């Protein structure tokens, strides 16, 4: 489940979008009358007419359950979730006018809310950090109801990515150790052997044309790392010692070509920027 909210001016066209029959159906309403967008907006405007200072007199929000949860949630549950959500962003659903619409297009059930931001004292309800409030509120609702939270999915994906990266780094180092047992005499040979094992090496060149380090791209996963991230033994300095090869000056043909290409790309980019040229 995910959600967002913001303050808006509100318009008849916006209400037309919400109440379009092909998109879904009305879930709930409070303190408003009318069926057409004009009637609904007039109902809201009457309640807002005594506030002359606030420019954005509406909150608009959406609550989007995970598709698996959306198929199971009843209208009663969606109403309860909508009420809890409004309370979480600082709106009293018993006192504020609102319209709640369920959209069902694309087989993904979600709730749209249009809420009067002007309270019974004709003051605007604060919208500070409303996006964060919406996200925190919907995460809490999901946890309380045993529903899938977008935040939990994000954390899980991050954990999986970290674990995957650790495993790939381990595989790269194992390949490195395997190659070093062969005792390649030049870096081009080292690169060739590593590439054969599925790991492409690329030197990182500074503006002076000096190698600052290396990156390695794992072909299978597409992930790229600095060599020094994997193990200290794989840093540029340590590789230079192992290969008995001066990486700062004695470029072999493979490294020299990489260096020239990177320098040429960098120069072309700087030239384009100086001429005000950008590539889209």
Coordinates of C-alpha atoms in Angstrom, one line a residue:
X1 CA 0.0 0.0 0.0
X2 CA 1.2 3.4 -0.9
X3 CA -0.3 6.9 -0.7
X4 CA 0.3 10.6 -1.4
X5 CA -1.4 13.9 -0.7
X6 CA -1.1 17.6 -1.5
X7 CA -3.0 20.9 -1.3
X8 CA -4.6 22.2 -4.5
X9 CA -6.9 24.9 -5.8
X10 CA -9.4 22.4 -7.1
X11 CA -11.5 22.5 -10.3
X12 CA -14.6 21.2 -11.9
X13 CA -12.4 19.3 -14.4
X14 CA -10.6 17.6 -11.6
X15 CA -13.9 16.4 -10.2
X16 CA -15.0 15.2 -13.7
X17 CA -11.9 13.0 -13.7
X18 CA -12.7 11.6 -10.3
X19 CA -16.4 10.8 -10.9
X20 CA -16.1 9.5 -14.5
X21 CA -18.3 6.3 -14.5
X22 CA -15.8 4.2 -16.6
X23 CA -13.1 4.7 -13.9
X24 CA -15.0 3.4 -10.9
X25 CA -17.6 4.3 -8.3
X26 CA -18.3 6.6 -5.4
X27 CA -17.2 5.1 -2.1
X28 CA -18.1 7.7 0.4
X29 CA -18.9 11.4 0.9
X30 CA -19.4 13.8 3.8
X31 CA -21.2 17.2 4.0
X32 CA -21.4 17.7 0.2
X33 CA -24.4 17.4 -2.2
X34 CA -24.9 17.1 -5.9
X35 CA -24.1 14.5 -8.6
X36 CA -22.4 16.6 -11.3
X37 CA -19.0 18.2 -11.0
X38 CA -20.5 21.7 -11.0
X39 CA -22.9 20.8 -8.1
X40 CA -20.1 19.1 -6.1
X41 CA -17.7 22.0 -6.5
X42 CA -20.4 24.5 -5.5
X43 CA -21.1 22.5 -2.4
X44 CA -17.4 22.7 -1.5
X45 CA -17.1 26.4 -2.4
X46 CA -20.0 27.4 -0.1
X47 CA -18.1 26.0 2.9
X48 CA -14.9 27.7 1.8
X49 CA -16.4 31.1 1.1
X50 CA -15.5 32.7 4.4
X51 CA -11.8 32.1 4.0
X52 CA -10.3 34.9 1.9
X53 CA -6.6 34.2 2.3
X54 CA -5.9 30.6 1.4
X55 CA -5.2 29.9 -2.3
X56 CA -5.3 26.1 -2.2
X57 CA -8.4 25.2 -0.3
X58 CA -8.5 21.4 -1.1
X59 CA -6.5 18.4 -0.2
X60 CA -6.3 15.7 -2.9
X61 CA -5.0 12.3 -2.0
X62 CA -4.8 8.8 -3.3
X63 CA -4.5 5.5 -1.4
X64 CA -3.3 2.6 -3.4
X65 CA -3.3 -0.9 -1.9
X66 CA -1.1 -3.6 -3.3
X67 CA -3.0 -5.2 -6.2
X68 CA -3.2 -8.5 -4.2
X69 CA -4.7 -6.7 -1.2
X70 CA -7.0 -4.5 -3.4
X71 CA -8.8 -7.6 -4.7
X72 CA -9.7 -8.7 -1.2
X73 CA -10.5 -5.3 0.5
X74 CA -14.3 -4.6 0.9
X75 CA -15.8 -1.2 0.5
X76 CA -16.3 -1.1 4.3
X77 CA -12.6 -1.7 4.8
X78 CA -11.7 0.9 2.2
X79 CA -13.9 3.5 4.0
X80 CA -12.2 2.7 7.3
X81 CA -8.8 3.0 5.7
X82 CA -9.8 6.3 4.1
X83 CA -11.0 7.7 7.5
X84 CA -7.8 6.5 9.3
X85 CA -5.8 8.1 6.5
X86 CA -7.5 11.4 6.7
X87 CA -7.0 11.5 10.5
X88 CA -3.3 10.8 9.9
X89 CA -2.8 13.8 7.7
X90 CA -4.7 16.1 10.1
X91 CA -8.2 15.9 8.8
X92 CA -11.3 15.1 10.9
X93 CA -13.5 13.0 8.6
X94 CA -16.6 13.7 10.7
X95 CA -16.3 17.5 10.4
X96 CA -14.6 18.0 7.0
X97 CA -16.4 17.7 3.6
X98 CA -14.8 15.1 1.4
X99 CA -15.5 12.9 -1.6
X100 CA -14.0 9.4 -1.8
X101 CA -14.0 7.6 -5.2
X102 CA -12.7 4.1 -5.9
X103 CA -11.0 3.7 -9.3
X104 CA -10.8 0.2 -10.7
X105 CA -9.3 0.7 -14.1
X106 CA -6.4 -1.6 -15.1
X107 CA -7.6 -4.1 -12.4
X108 CA -5.8 -2.0 -9.7
X109 CA -8.3 -0.8 -7.1
X110 CA -7.3 2.5 -5.5
X111 CA -9.1 5.4 -3.6
X112 CA -9.0 9.1 -4.6
X113 CA -9.9 11.7 -2.0
X114 CA -11.0 15.3 -2.5
X115 CA -11.1 17.0 0.8
X116 CA -12.2 20.5 2.0
X117 CA -9.1 22.0 3.6
X118 CA -10.9 24.9 5.3
X119 CA -12.1 23.9 8.8
X120 CA -15.2 24.9 10.7
X121 CA -13.4 28.0 12.0
X122 CA -12.6 29.1 8.4
X123 CA -8.9 28.3 8.8
X124 CA -6.8 26.2 6.4
X125 CA -5.6 22.9 7.8
X126 CA -1.8 22.8 7.7
X127 CA -0.2 21.1 4.8
X128 CA 3.4 21.0 6.2
X129 CA 5.2 17.7 5.3
X130 CA 1.9 16.3 4.0
X131 CA 3.5 13.9 1.6
X132 CA 5.6 12.5 4.5
X133 CA 2.6 12.3 6.7
X134 CA 0.7 10.4 4.0
X135 CA 3.5 7.9 3.6
X136 CA 3.9 7.4 7.3
X137 CA 0.1 7.1 7.8
X138 CA -0.4 4.5 5.1
X139 CA 2.5 2.5 6.3
X140 CA 1.0 2.4 9.8
X141 CA -2.4 1.4 8.4
X142 CA -0.9 -1.4 6.3
X143 CA 1.0 -2.8 9.3
X144 CA -2.1 -2.6 11.6
X145 CA -4.2 -4.4 9.1
X146 CA -1.7 -7.0 7.9
X147 CA -1.5 -5.5 4.4
X148 CA 1.5 -5.1 2.1
X149 CA 3.3 -1.9 2.7
X150 CA 5.3 -0.2 -0.1
X151 CA 7.9 0.8 2.4
X152 CA 8.4 -2.8 3.5
X153 CA 8.8 -3.8 -0.2
X154 CA 11.3 -1.1 -0.7
X155 CA 13.4 -2.2 2.3
X156 CA 13.1 -5.8 1.3
X157 CA 14.4 -4.9 -2.2
X158 CA 17.2 -3.0 -0.8
X159 CA 18.2 -5.9 1.5
X160 CA 18.0 -8.3 -1.5
X161 CA 20.2 -5.9 -3.6
X162 CA 22.8 -5.7 -0.8
X163 CA 22.9 -9.5 -0.4
X164 CA 23.1 -9.9 -4.2
X165 CA 26.0 -7.4 -4.4
X166 CA 27.9 -9.2 -1.7
X167 CA 27.5 -12.5 -3.5
X168 CA 28.6 -10.9 -6.8
X169 CA 31.7 -9.3 -5.2
X170 CA 32.6 -12.7 -3.7
X171 CA 32.3 -14.3 -7.2
X172 CA 34.5 -11.5 -8.7
X173 CA 37.2 -12.0 -6.1
X174 CA 37.1 -15.7 -6.6
X175 CA 37.6 -15.1 -10.3
X176 CA 40.5 -12.7 -9.5
X177 CA 42.2 -15.3 -7.3
X178 CA 41.8 -17.9 -10.1
X179 CA 43.3 -15.5 -12.6
X180 CA 46.2 -14.6 -10.4
X181 CA 47.2 -18.2 -10.0
X182 CA 47.9 -18.2 -13.7
X183 CA 50.3 -15.3 -13.1
X184 CA 49.5 -13.0 -16.0
X185 CA 52.4 -10.7 -16.8
X186 CA 50.5 -7.8 -18.2
X187 CA 47.3 -6.0 -17.3
X188 CA 45.9 -6.7 -20.8
X189 CA 46.2 -10.5 -20.1
X190 CA 44.6 -10.0 -16.6
X191 CA 41.7 -8.2 -18.3
X192 CA 41.4 -10.8 -20.9
X193 CA 41.2 -13.7 -18.4
X194 CA 38.7 -11.8 -16.2
X195 CA 36.5 -11.0 -19.2
X196 CA 36.5 -14.7 -20.1
X197 CA 35.1 -15.4 -16.6
X198 CA 32.3 -12.8 -17.1
X199 CA 33.9 -9.7 -15.5
X200 CA 34.9 -6.7 -17.7
X201 CA 37.5 -4.4 -16.4
X202 CA 37.6 -0.7 -17.1
X203 CA 40.3 1.8 -16.1
X204 CA 39.2 5.1 -14.5
X205 CA 41.2 7.9 -16.1
X206 CA 41.6 11.4 -14.7
X207 CA 42.0 14.6 -16.8
X208 CA 45.8 14.2 -16.7
X209 CA 45.5 10.9 -18.4
X210 CA 46.5 9.0 -15.3
X211 CA 44.8 5.8 -14.0
X212 CA 43.1 6.5 -10.7
X213 CA 41.6 3.0 -10.4
X214 CA 39.5 0.4 -12.0
X215 CA 35.9 -0.6 -12.2
X216 CA 34.6 -4.1 -12.9
X217 CA 31.3 -4.9 -14.6
X218 CA 29.7 -8.2 -13.9
X219 CA 28.1 -9.2 -17.2
X220 CA 25.5 -11.6 -15.8
X221 CA 24.0 -9.1 -13.3
X222 CA 25.0 -5.9 -15.0
X223 CA 26.3 -4.5 -11.6
X224 CA 29.4 -2.5 -11.6
X225 CA 31.9 -1.9 -8.7
X226 CA 35.1 -0.1 -8.0
X227 CA 37.8 -2.8 -7.8
X228 CA 38.9 -1.4 -4.4
X229 CA 35.3 -2.0 -3.1
X230 CA 35.7 -5.8 -3.6
X231 CA 39.0 -6.4 -1.9
X232 CA 42.1 -4.3 -1.1
X233 CA 44.2 -6.8 -3.2
X234 CA 42.2 -5.6 -6.2
X235 CA 43.1 -1.9 -5.9
X236 CA 45.2 -0.3 -8.7
X237 CA 48.3 -0.1 -6.5
X238 CA 48.1 -3.7 -5.4
X239 CA 47.4 -5.0 -8.9
X240 CA 50.5 -3.0 -10.1
X241 CA 52.6 -4.9 -7.5
X242 CA 51.1 -8.3 -8.4
X243 CA 51.5 -7.8 -12.1
X244 CA 54.9 -6.0 -11.8
X245 CA 53.5 -3.5 -14.2
X246 CA 53.6 0.3 -13.9
X247 CA 50.0 1.3 -14.4
X248 CA 50.7 5.0 -14.2
X249 CA 52.9 5.4 -17.2
X250 CA 53.6 2.1 -19.1
X251 CA 50.2 1.7 -20.8
X252 CA 50.0 -1.4 -22.9
X253 CA 47.8 -1.3 -26.0
X254 CA 44.6 -2.2 -24.2
X255 CA 44.9 0.4 -21.5
X256 CA 46.1 3.0 -23.9
X257 CA 43.1 2.6 -26.1
X258 CA 40.8 2.8 -23.1
X259 CA 42.6 5.9 -21.9
X260 CA 42.4 7.6 -25.3
X261 CA 38.7 6.9 -25.6
X262 CA 37.9 8.2 -22.1
X263 CA 39.9 11.3 -22.6
X264 CA 38.3 11.9 -26.0
X265 CA 34.8 11.5 -24.6
X266 CA 35.7 13.9 -21.7
X267 CA 37.1 16.5 -24.1
X268 CA 34.1 16.3 -26.4
X269 CA 31.7 16.6 -23.5
X270 CA 33.6 19.7 -22.2
X271 CA 33.5 21.2 -25.8
X272 CA 29.8 20.6 -26.1
X273 CA 29.1 22.2 -22.7
X274 CA 31.2 25.3 -23.7
X275 CA 29.2 25.7 -26.9
X276 CA 25.9 25.2 -25.1
X277 CA 25.1 22.0 -26.8
X278 CA 23.3 19.3 -24.9
X279 CA 22.2 15.8 -25.9
X280 CA 18.7 14.6 -25.0

